[in-house]
Coordinates of C-alpha atoms in Angstrom, one line a residue:
Chain A
M25 CA 87.9 4.9 24.0
N26 CA 87.2 2.2 26.5
F27 CA 84.0 1.4 24.7
V28 CA 85.8 1.0 21.4
S29 CA 88.5 -1.3 22.8
F30 CA 85.8 -3.3 24.5
K31 CA 84.0 -3.7 21.2
V32 CA 87.2 -4.8 19.5
I33 CA 87.8 -7.4 22.2
R34 CA 84.3 -8.6 22.1
S35 CA 84.2 -8.9 18.4
G36 CA 87.6 -10.7 18.6
I37 CA 86.1 -13.2 21.0
A38 CA 83.0 -13.6 18.8
C39 CA 85.4 -14.4 16.0
I40 CA 87.1 -17.2 17.9
L41 CA 83.8 -18.5 19.1
A42 CA 82.3 -18.5 15.8
A43 CA 85.3 -20.3 14.4
T44 CA 84.1 -19.6 10.9
I45 CA 85.9 -18.0 8.1
A46 CA 84.2 -14.6 8.3
G47 CA 81.5 -12.5 9.8
C48 CA 83.1 -11.3 13.0
S49 CA 81.0 -8.3 13.9
V50 CA 77.6 -7.5 12.8
P51 CA 75.9 -4.2 12.1
D52 CA 72.3 -3.9 13.3
Q53 CA 71.2 -2.5 9.9
P54 CA 72.8 -3.4 6.6
T55 CA 72.4 0.3 5.6
E56 CA 74.4 1.5 8.6
I57 CA 78.1 2.2 8.9
H58 CA 79.6 -0.2 11.4
D59 CA 83.1 1.0 12.1
P60 CA 84.4 -0.1 15.5
Y61 CA 88.0 0.1 14.4
E62 CA 87.8 3.7 13.2
N63 CA 90.9 4.9 15.0
T64 CA 93.1 2.2 13.5
N65 CA 91.4 2.5 10.1
R66 CA 92.1 6.3 10.1
R67 CA 95.8 5.7 10.7
I68 CA 95.9 3.2 7.9
H69 CA 93.9 5.6 5.7
D70 CA 96.6 8.3 6.2
F71 CA 99.3 5.8 5.3
N72 CA 97.4 4.8 2.1
R73 CA 96.8 8.4 1.2
N74 CA 100.4 9.3 1.5
L75 CA 101.3 6.2 -0.5
D76 CA 98.9 7.3 -3.2
R77 CA 100.3 10.8 -3.3
A78 CA 103.9 9.8 -3.3
V79 CA 103.9 6.6 -5.4
V80 CA 100.6 5.3 -6.9
R81 CA 99.2 8.5 -8.3
P82 CA 102.5 9.6 -10.0
L83 CA 103.1 6.1 -11.4
S84 CA 99.5 5.8 -12.7
Q85 CA 99.9 9.2 -14.4
G86 CA 103.0 8.0 -16.1
Y87 CA 101.3 4.8 -17.1
G88 CA 98.2 6.5 -18.3
E89 CA 99.9 9.2 -20.3
G90 CA 103.0 7.2 -21.4
V91 CA 101.5 3.9 -22.6
P92 CA 99.3 4.1 -25.7
S93 CA 95.7 3.7 -24.8
R94 CA 95.2 0.6 -27.1
A95 CA 98.1 -1.1 -25.3
Q96 CA 96.5 -0.2 -21.9
Q97 CA 93.2 -1.6 -23.0
G98 CA 94.9 -4.8 -24.2
I99 CA 96.7 -5.2 -20.8
S100 CA 93.5 -4.6 -18.8
N101 CA 91.6 -7.0 -21.1
F102 CA 94.3 -9.6 -20.6
A103 CA 94.2 -9.2 -16.8
A104 CA 90.4 -9.3 -16.7
N105 CA 90.3 -12.4 -18.8
A106 CA 93.0 -14.2 -16.7
A107 CA 90.8 -13.5 -13.7
L108 CA 87.7 -15.1 -15.3
P109 CA 88.3 -18.7 -14.2
G110 CA 88.3 -17.5 -10.6
Q111 CA 85.1 -15.6 -11.2
F112 CA 83.6 -18.8 -12.8
V113 CA 84.5 -20.8 -9.7
N114 CA 82.9 -18.1 -7.5
A115 CA 79.7 -18.0 -9.6
V116 CA 79.5 -21.8 -9.3
L117 CA 80.0 -21.6 -5.5
Q118 CA 77.2 -19.0 -5.4
G119 CA 74.9 -21.4 -7.4
D120 CA 74.7 -18.7 -10.1
V121 CA 74.4 -20.9 -13.2
E122 CA 73.9 -17.9 -15.6
G123 CA 76.9 -16.0 -14.2
A124 CA 79.0 -19.1 -14.4
G125 CA 77.9 -19.8 -18.0
K126 CA 78.6 -16.2 -19.0
N127 CA 82.0 -16.1 -17.4
G128 CA 82.9 -19.5 -18.9
F129 CA 81.8 -18.4 -22.3
R130 CA 83.7 -15.1 -22.0
F131 CA 86.8 -17.0 -21.1
L132 CA 86.6 -19.4 -24.0
V133 CA 85.8 -16.8 -26.6
N134 CA 88.3 -14.2 -25.5
T135 CA 91.1 -16.7 -24.9
L136 CA 90.6 -18.5 -28.3
V137 CA 89.4 -15.7 -30.6
G138 CA 90.7 -12.7 -28.6
F139 CA 94.4 -13.6 -28.6
A140 CA 94.7 -14.9 -25.0
G141 CA 92.2 -12.2 -23.8
I142 CA 94.0 -9.2 -25.2
L143 CA 90.9 -8.4 -27.2
D144 CA 87.4 -8.7 -25.8
P145 CA 85.1 -10.0 -28.5
A146 CA 82.7 -11.4 -25.9
T147 CA 81.6 -8.0 -24.9
E148 CA 80.9 -7.2 -28.6
F149 CA 78.8 -10.4 -28.7
G150 CA 76.7 -8.9 -25.9
I151 CA 78.3 -10.8 -23.0
P152 CA 79.9 -8.2 -20.8
E153 CA 81.9 -8.9 -17.7
E154 CA 80.0 -10.3 -14.7
S155 CA 82.2 -9.9 -11.7
A156 CA 82.1 -12.4 -8.9
D157 CA 84.5 -12.8 -6.0
F158 CA 84.8 -14.7 -2.8
G159 CA 83.6 -11.8 -0.6
E160 CA 80.4 -11.9 -2.7
T161 CA 80.2 -15.7 -2.4
L162 CA 80.4 -15.4 1.4
A163 CA 77.5 -12.9 1.3
V164 CA 75.5 -15.3 -0.8
W165 CA 76.2 -18.0 1.8
G166 CA 74.7 -15.7 4.4
L167 CA 77.7 -14.4 6.2
P168 CA 77.3 -10.9 7.6
E169 CA 79.3 -8.0 6.2
G170 CA 81.2 -7.4 9.4
A171 CA 83.0 -4.2 10.4
Y172 CA 84.4 -1.7 7.9
V173 CA 88.2 -2.0 7.6
E174 CA 90.8 -0.1 5.6
L175 CA 93.6 -2.4 4.6
P176 CA 97.1 -1.2 4.1
V177 CA 97.8 -0.7 0.3
L178 CA 94.6 -2.4 -0.7
G179 CA 92.3 0.2 0.8
S180 CA 88.6 0.0 1.7
S181 CA 87.1 -3.3 2.7
T182 CA 85.0 -5.1 5.2
E183 CA 85.8 -8.0 7.4
R184 CA 83.9 -10.3 5.0
D185 CA 85.5 -8.8 1.9
A186 CA 89.0 -9.0 3.5
V187 CA 88.6 -12.7 4.0
G188 CA 87.3 -12.9 0.4
T189 CA 90.4 -11.1 -0.9
V190 CA 92.7 -13.6 0.9
V191 CA 90.7 -16.7 -0.3
D192 CA 90.6 -15.4 -3.9
L193 CA 94.4 -15.7 -4.0
F194 CA 93.6 -19.4 -4.3
T195 CA 90.3 -19.6 -6.2
N196 CA 91.6 -19.1 -9.7
P197 CA 92.4 -22.5 -11.4
L198 CA 94.5 -20.7 -14.0
S199 CA 97.1 -19.9 -11.4
Y200 CA 97.6 -23.6 -10.9
A201 CA 97.5 -24.4 -14.6
L202 CA 100.2 -22.0 -15.6
E203 CA 103.9 -22.8 -15.3
A204 CA 106.9 -20.8 -14.2
P205 CA 107.5 -17.9 -16.6
A206 CA 103.9 -17.6 -17.8
N207 CA 102.3 -17.5 -14.4
A208 CA 104.0 -14.1 -13.7
L209 CA 102.0 -12.5 -16.5
P210 CA 98.5 -12.3 -14.9
P211 CA 99.8 -10.6 -11.7
A212 CA 101.9 -8.2 -13.7
A213 CA 99.0 -7.3 -16.0
N214 CA 96.8 -6.9 -12.9
L215 CA 99.2 -4.4 -11.4
A216 CA 99.4 -2.5 -14.6
S217 CA 95.7 -2.6 -15.0
A218 CA 95.3 -1.2 -11.5
F219 CA 97.4 1.8 -12.4
G220 CA 95.3 2.2 -15.5
T221 CA 92.1 2.2 -13.4
R222 CA 93.6 4.7 -11.0
Y223 CA 94.4 6.9 -14.0
Q224 CA 91.0 6.4 -15.7
F225 CA 89.0 7.4 -12.5
S226 CA 91.6 10.0 -11.5
D227 CA 89.0 12.8 -11.2
T228 CA 86.7 10.8 -8.9
I229 CA 89.5 9.3 -6.8
D230 CA 91.3 12.6 -6.4
S231 CA 88.1 14.3 -5.4
I232 CA 87.5 11.8 -2.7
L233 CA 91.1 11.6 -1.4
Y234 CA 92.2 15.2 -1.8
D235 CA 89.3 17.5 -2.2
S236 CA 86.9 16.3 0.5
A237 CA 86.8 17.6 4.0
D238 CA 87.0 14.1 5.5
S239 CA 88.5 11.8 2.9
Y240 CA 88.3 8.8 5.3
A241 CA 84.5 9.2 5.8
Q242 CA 83.9 9.8 2.0
A243 CA 85.9 6.7 1.0
R244 CA 84.2 4.6 3.6
L245 CA 80.7 5.7 2.5
A246 CA 81.4 5.3 -1.2
Y247 CA 83.0 1.9 -0.7
L248 CA 80.1 0.5 1.4
Q249 CA 77.4 1.8 -0.9
A250 CA 79.0 0.6 -4.1
R251 CA 79.9 -2.7 -2.6
R252 CA 76.4 -3.3 -1.1
F253 CA 74.9 -2.4 -4.5
E254 CA 77.2 -4.8 -6.3
V255 CA 76.8 -7.7 -3.8
G256 CA 73.1 -7.2 -2.9
G257 CA 71.9 -5.8 -6.2
E258 CA 69.0 -4.3 -4.3
N259 CA 67.5 -1.0 -5.0
P260 CA 69.4 1.7 -3.2
S261 CA 66.5 4.2 -3.0
E262 CA 64.3 1.8 -0.9
G263 CA 65.9 2.5 2.5
L264 CA 66.5 6.2 1.7
V265 CA 65.6 9.2 3.8
D266 CA 63.1 11.2 1.7
P267 CA 64.4 14.8 1.9
Y268 CA 60.9 16.1 1.3
E269 CA 59.7 14.3 4.4
D270 CA 62.6 15.4 6.5
P271 CA 61.6 15.9 10.2
Y272 CA 63.7 19.0 10.3
D273 CA 61.4 20.8 7.9
T274 CA 58.7 21.2 10.4
L275 CA 61.2 22.4 13.1
L276 CA 62.3 25.2 10.8
L277 CA 59.0 26.9 11.0
E278 CA 58.9 28.0 14.6
Chain B
M28 CA 53.4 31.1 11.8
T29 CA 56.4 32.3 9.8
H30 CA 56.9 32.1 6.1
F31 CA 60.2 30.8 5.0
F32 CA 61.3 32.6 2.0
L33 CA 64.1 31.5 -0.3
S34 CA 63.2 33.0 -3.7
N35 CA 66.6 34.4 -4.4
L36 CA 68.1 31.2 -5.8
T37 CA 65.3 29.4 -7.5
R38 CA 63.0 32.3 -8.4
R39 CA 60.1 30.8 -6.7
T40 CA 58.6 31.2 -3.3
F41 CA 59.3 28.4 -0.9
M42 CA 56.5 28.8 1.6
T43 CA 56.1 26.4 4.5
G44 CA 54.3 26.5 7.8
L45 CA 52.5 23.8 9.7
A46 CA 49.3 24.7 7.9
S47 CA 50.6 25.3 4.5
G48 CA 52.8 22.2 4.8
A49 CA 49.8 20.2 5.6
A50 CA 47.9 21.8 2.7
M51 CA 50.7 21.1 0.3
L52 CA 50.7 17.4 1.4
G53 CA 47.0 17.3 0.8
L54 CA 47.3 19.1 -2.5
S55 CA 50.1 17.0 -3.8
G56 CA 47.8 14.0 -3.5
L57 CA 45.2 15.8 -5.7
A58 CA 47.4 17.7 -8.2
Q59 CA 48.9 14.6 -9.8
A60 CA 51.5 16.6 -11.6
L61 CA 54.2 13.9 -11.6
T62 CA 53.8 10.5 -13.3
P63 CA 56.3 7.9 -14.3
A64 CA 56.1 9.4 -17.8
T65 CA 56.9 13.0 -16.8
A66 CA 59.6 11.8 -14.4
K67 CA 61.1 9.9 -17.3
A68 CA 60.7 13.0 -19.5
L69 CA 62.7 15.1 -17.1
V70 CA 65.6 12.6 -17.0
N71 CA 65.4 12.3 -20.8
Q72 CA 65.9 16.0 -21.0
V73 CA 68.8 15.9 -18.6
V74 CA 70.4 13.1 -20.6
D75 CA 69.7 14.8 -23.9
D76 CA 71.4 17.9 -22.7
I77 CA 74.4 15.9 -21.4
N78 CA 74.6 13.9 -24.6
T79 CA 74.3 17.1 -26.8
T80 CA 77.0 18.8 -24.8
I81 CA 79.3 15.8 -25.1
S82 CA 78.9 15.5 -28.8
S83 CA 79.1 19.3 -29.4
G84 CA 82.9 19.0 -29.8
R85 CA 83.4 22.2 -27.9
S86 CA 86.4 22.8 -25.7
E87 CA 86.4 21.1 -22.3
S88 CA 86.1 24.4 -20.4
V89 CA 82.9 25.3 -22.4
M90 CA 81.6 21.8 -21.8
L91 CA 82.2 22.2 -18.0
Q92 CA 80.2 25.4 -18.0
E93 CA 77.3 23.7 -19.8
F94 CA 77.4 20.8 -17.4
E95 CA 77.1 23.2 -14.5
R96 CA 74.1 24.9 -16.1
I97 CA 72.4 21.5 -16.6
F98 CA 72.7 20.9 -12.9
E99 CA 71.3 24.3 -12.1
R100 CA 68.4 23.8 -14.5
Y101 CA 67.2 20.3 -13.6
A102 CA 68.3 19.7 -9.9
D103 CA 66.3 20.7 -6.8
V104 CA 69.4 22.3 -5.4
Q105 CA 67.6 23.9 -2.5
T106 CA 66.3 20.6 -1.2
I107 CA 69.7 19.0 -1.7
A108 CA 71.4 21.8 0.2
L109 CA 69.0 21.8 3.2
S110 CA 69.1 18.1 3.4
A111 CA 72.9 18.1 3.3
L112 CA 73.0 20.6 6.2
G113 CA 70.8 18.3 8.3
P114 CA 69.9 19.2 11.9
D115 CA 72.2 22.2 11.9
R116 CA 69.6 24.0 9.9
R117 CA 67.7 24.6 13.1
R118 CA 70.3 27.0 14.5
A119 CA 70.8 28.9 11.3
S120 CA 69.1 32.2 10.6
Q121 CA 67.0 32.7 7.5
A122 CA 69.6 35.0 6.1
Q123 CA 72.3 32.4 6.7
L124 CA 70.2 29.7 5.1
R125 CA 69.7 31.9 2.0
Q126 CA 73.4 32.5 1.7
Y127 CA 74.1 28.8 2.4
V128 CA 71.8 27.5 -0.3
D129 CA 73.3 30.0 -2.8
A130 CA 76.9 29.0 -1.9
F131 CA 76.0 25.3 -1.9
S132 CA 74.4 25.6 -5.4
Y133 CA 77.7 27.1 -6.7
Y134 CA 79.7 24.4 -5.0
L135 CA 77.5 21.5 -6.2
S136 CA 77.1 22.4 -9.8
R137 CA 80.9 22.9 -10.1
K138 CA 81.7 19.6 -8.4
Y139 CA 79.2 17.4 -10.2
G140 CA 79.3 19.3 -13.5
R141 CA 83.0 18.3 -13.5
R142 CA 81.9 14.7 -13.1
F143 CA 79.8 14.7 -16.2
R144 CA 83.1 15.0 -18.1
E145 CA 83.6 11.3 -17.4
F146 CA 80.7 10.6 -19.8
I147 CA 82.6 12.2 -22.7
G148 CA 82.9 9.6 -25.4
G149 CA 80.0 7.6 -24.0
R150 CA 76.2 7.9 -23.7
I151 CA 73.4 7.4 -21.2
E152 CA 70.3 5.4 -22.0
V153 CA 67.1 6.1 -20.1
Q154 CA 65.3 2.9 -19.0
E155 CA 62.1 2.9 -16.9
A156 CA 60.6 4.9 -14.1
R157 CA 58.7 3.7 -11.1
A158 CA 57.1 5.3 -8.1
V159 CA 58.9 5.0 -4.7
R160 CA 56.9 6.5 -1.8
S161 CA 56.5 10.2 -2.7
F162 CA 59.0 10.3 -5.6
Y163 CA 60.0 8.6 -8.8
E164 CA 63.0 6.6 -9.5
V165 CA 64.3 6.7 -13.1
Q166 CA 66.8 4.0 -14.1
T167 CA 69.4 4.8 -16.7
T168 CA 72.5 2.9 -18.0
A169 CA 75.8 4.7 -18.7
I170 CA 77.7 3.1 -21.5
L171 CA 81.3 4.4 -21.6
R172 CA 84.2 3.4 -23.7
G173 CA 86.3 0.5 -22.4
Q174 CA 84.0 -0.1 -19.4
A175 CA 81.1 -2.4 -18.6
P176 CA 77.8 -0.6 -18.7
F177 CA 76.8 0.7 -15.2
S178 CA 73.7 1.9 -13.5
V179 CA 72.8 5.6 -12.9
V180 CA 69.6 6.3 -11.1
F181 CA 67.9 9.7 -10.8
L182 CA 65.3 10.4 -8.1
V183 CA 62.7 12.9 -9.3
S184 CA 60.1 14.8 -7.3
D185 CA 57.7 17.6 -8.0
R186 CA 57.4 18.7 -4.4
S187 CA 59.4 21.9 -5.1
G188 CA 56.7 23.0 -7.5
R189 CA 58.6 21.8 -10.6
D190 CA 59.7 18.4 -11.8
L191 CA 63.4 18.3 -10.6
F192 CA 65.8 15.6 -9.6
F193 CA 67.1 15.6 -6.0
N194 CA 69.4 12.6 -5.9
I195 CA 71.6 10.6 -8.2
F196 CA 72.9 7.1 -7.5
I197 CA 76.0 6.0 -9.6
E198 CA 76.3 2.3 -9.1
G199 CA 74.7 2.6 -5.7
V200 CA 76.7 5.6 -4.6
N201 CA 74.3 8.2 -3.4
M202 CA 75.0 11.9 -4.0
L203 CA 72.8 13.2 -1.2
A204 CA 74.5 10.9 1.4
S205 CA 77.9 11.9 0.2
E206 CA 77.0 15.6 0.5
R207 CA 75.6 15.1 4.0
T208 CA 78.9 13.6 5.0
E209 CA 80.9 16.3 3.2
I210 CA 78.9 19.2 4.6
G211 CA 79.0 17.7 8.1
A212 CA 82.8 17.3 7.9
M213 CA 83.2 20.8 6.5
L214 CA 81.2 22.2 9.4
D215 CA 83.1 20.2 11.9
R216 CA 86.4 21.6 10.5
R217 CA 85.0 25.1 11.2
R218 CA 83.8 24.0 14.7
G219 CA 80.2 24.4 13.6
N220 CA 80.5 28.0 12.3
I221 CA 77.9 28.3 9.5
D222 CA 79.3 31.6 8.2
A223 CA 82.7 30.0 7.8
L224 CA 81.1 27.0 6.0
I225 CA 79.5 29.4 3.6
Q226 CA 82.8 31.1 2.8
D227 CA 84.4 27.7 2.3
L228 CA 81.7 26.6 -0.1
R229 CA 82.1 29.8 -2.1
R230 CA 85.9 29.1 -2.4
T231 CA 85.5 25.8 -4.2

């Protein structure tokens, strides 16, 4: 307990000293779980889980079953397309010319030919979505992942990704280009699309949140693995423990 | 030197010992059973079975049973089970371990068999295989409706005596690591009682 609060204070001081935008606490190994705020995170996790059970899950069920699937697809296409300028900016910030080109091309084609992005002809032309966000940009710039955090409502994140999420509120040029009534459309479509995603992956999400013995630990593991895979793109089996060379095997024999 | 016997589940003798373990290590270097091509062939078989089941047009409950069977047929469930239990294996009796592996097999094939349902309406394409330390990694791409294609990686080994997969990564998320966390948490909930864990696994 004392140790935990010491670490929190220490990492807080490190944050102030660093005076950078992210990278407050650093795990020794990128494959490890670094979770100094576990007690707080678990309380937030309980809150998020209750919120999901009472509100998000029922609403997503209503959305998934009530809205025709073609309309759902159109809404999530529109939301994804409206996010593309932000992803273009992040790809540029990462020096990822190919990603920037693909995202730029997708945005032009889907906006002009795909009825403001409701259709997704770019994917049919073989240019699928290439996600990029500011958390990833920070990773490319060399900022460490920081501690695992669970954010209220938003869920699993890391210190680096939490900063990225905040900054990404401002990285999409489209949000400055659109005027009063039209600028409400992308956030609304985003919210609807989030319900659609919750519905689409209902089996997986339910199994993590409601069927596992420790939903906090499962959500944390799944998030960190998926996110590291997405950001780093490295091969996940490299750092893996080989179960056939498990040290416990030999101990079983005595 | 004791022989560790778990034939009940997999219908093969699982014999280890310091000497036989060393012999197996030596032999596996000579035997050369598994190659990138055979590892890929195994995953192709798994994927074919999944794709055939998906396109069979049968009812969902029949498909679920088929998916469970695919898991039993092609996965090294015993290694997955023992690895998921981790160091607690050391304090379990052989009888407990046998029951545990059996209960885990039921639990795992039900849990992940259900997950294959997400592939209905889509397909999986097998890419290439490559050696990683003592095992092979087979890359596949899942192409599902209304979703960007994503990576599914199978890890294949012949150390059990047959070519079987012992881990799956879905976009980086590692089944073996999830199960280690899950079994650890289930055991904690039962204050380390392995018999209670076995009962819980059977109830899934």
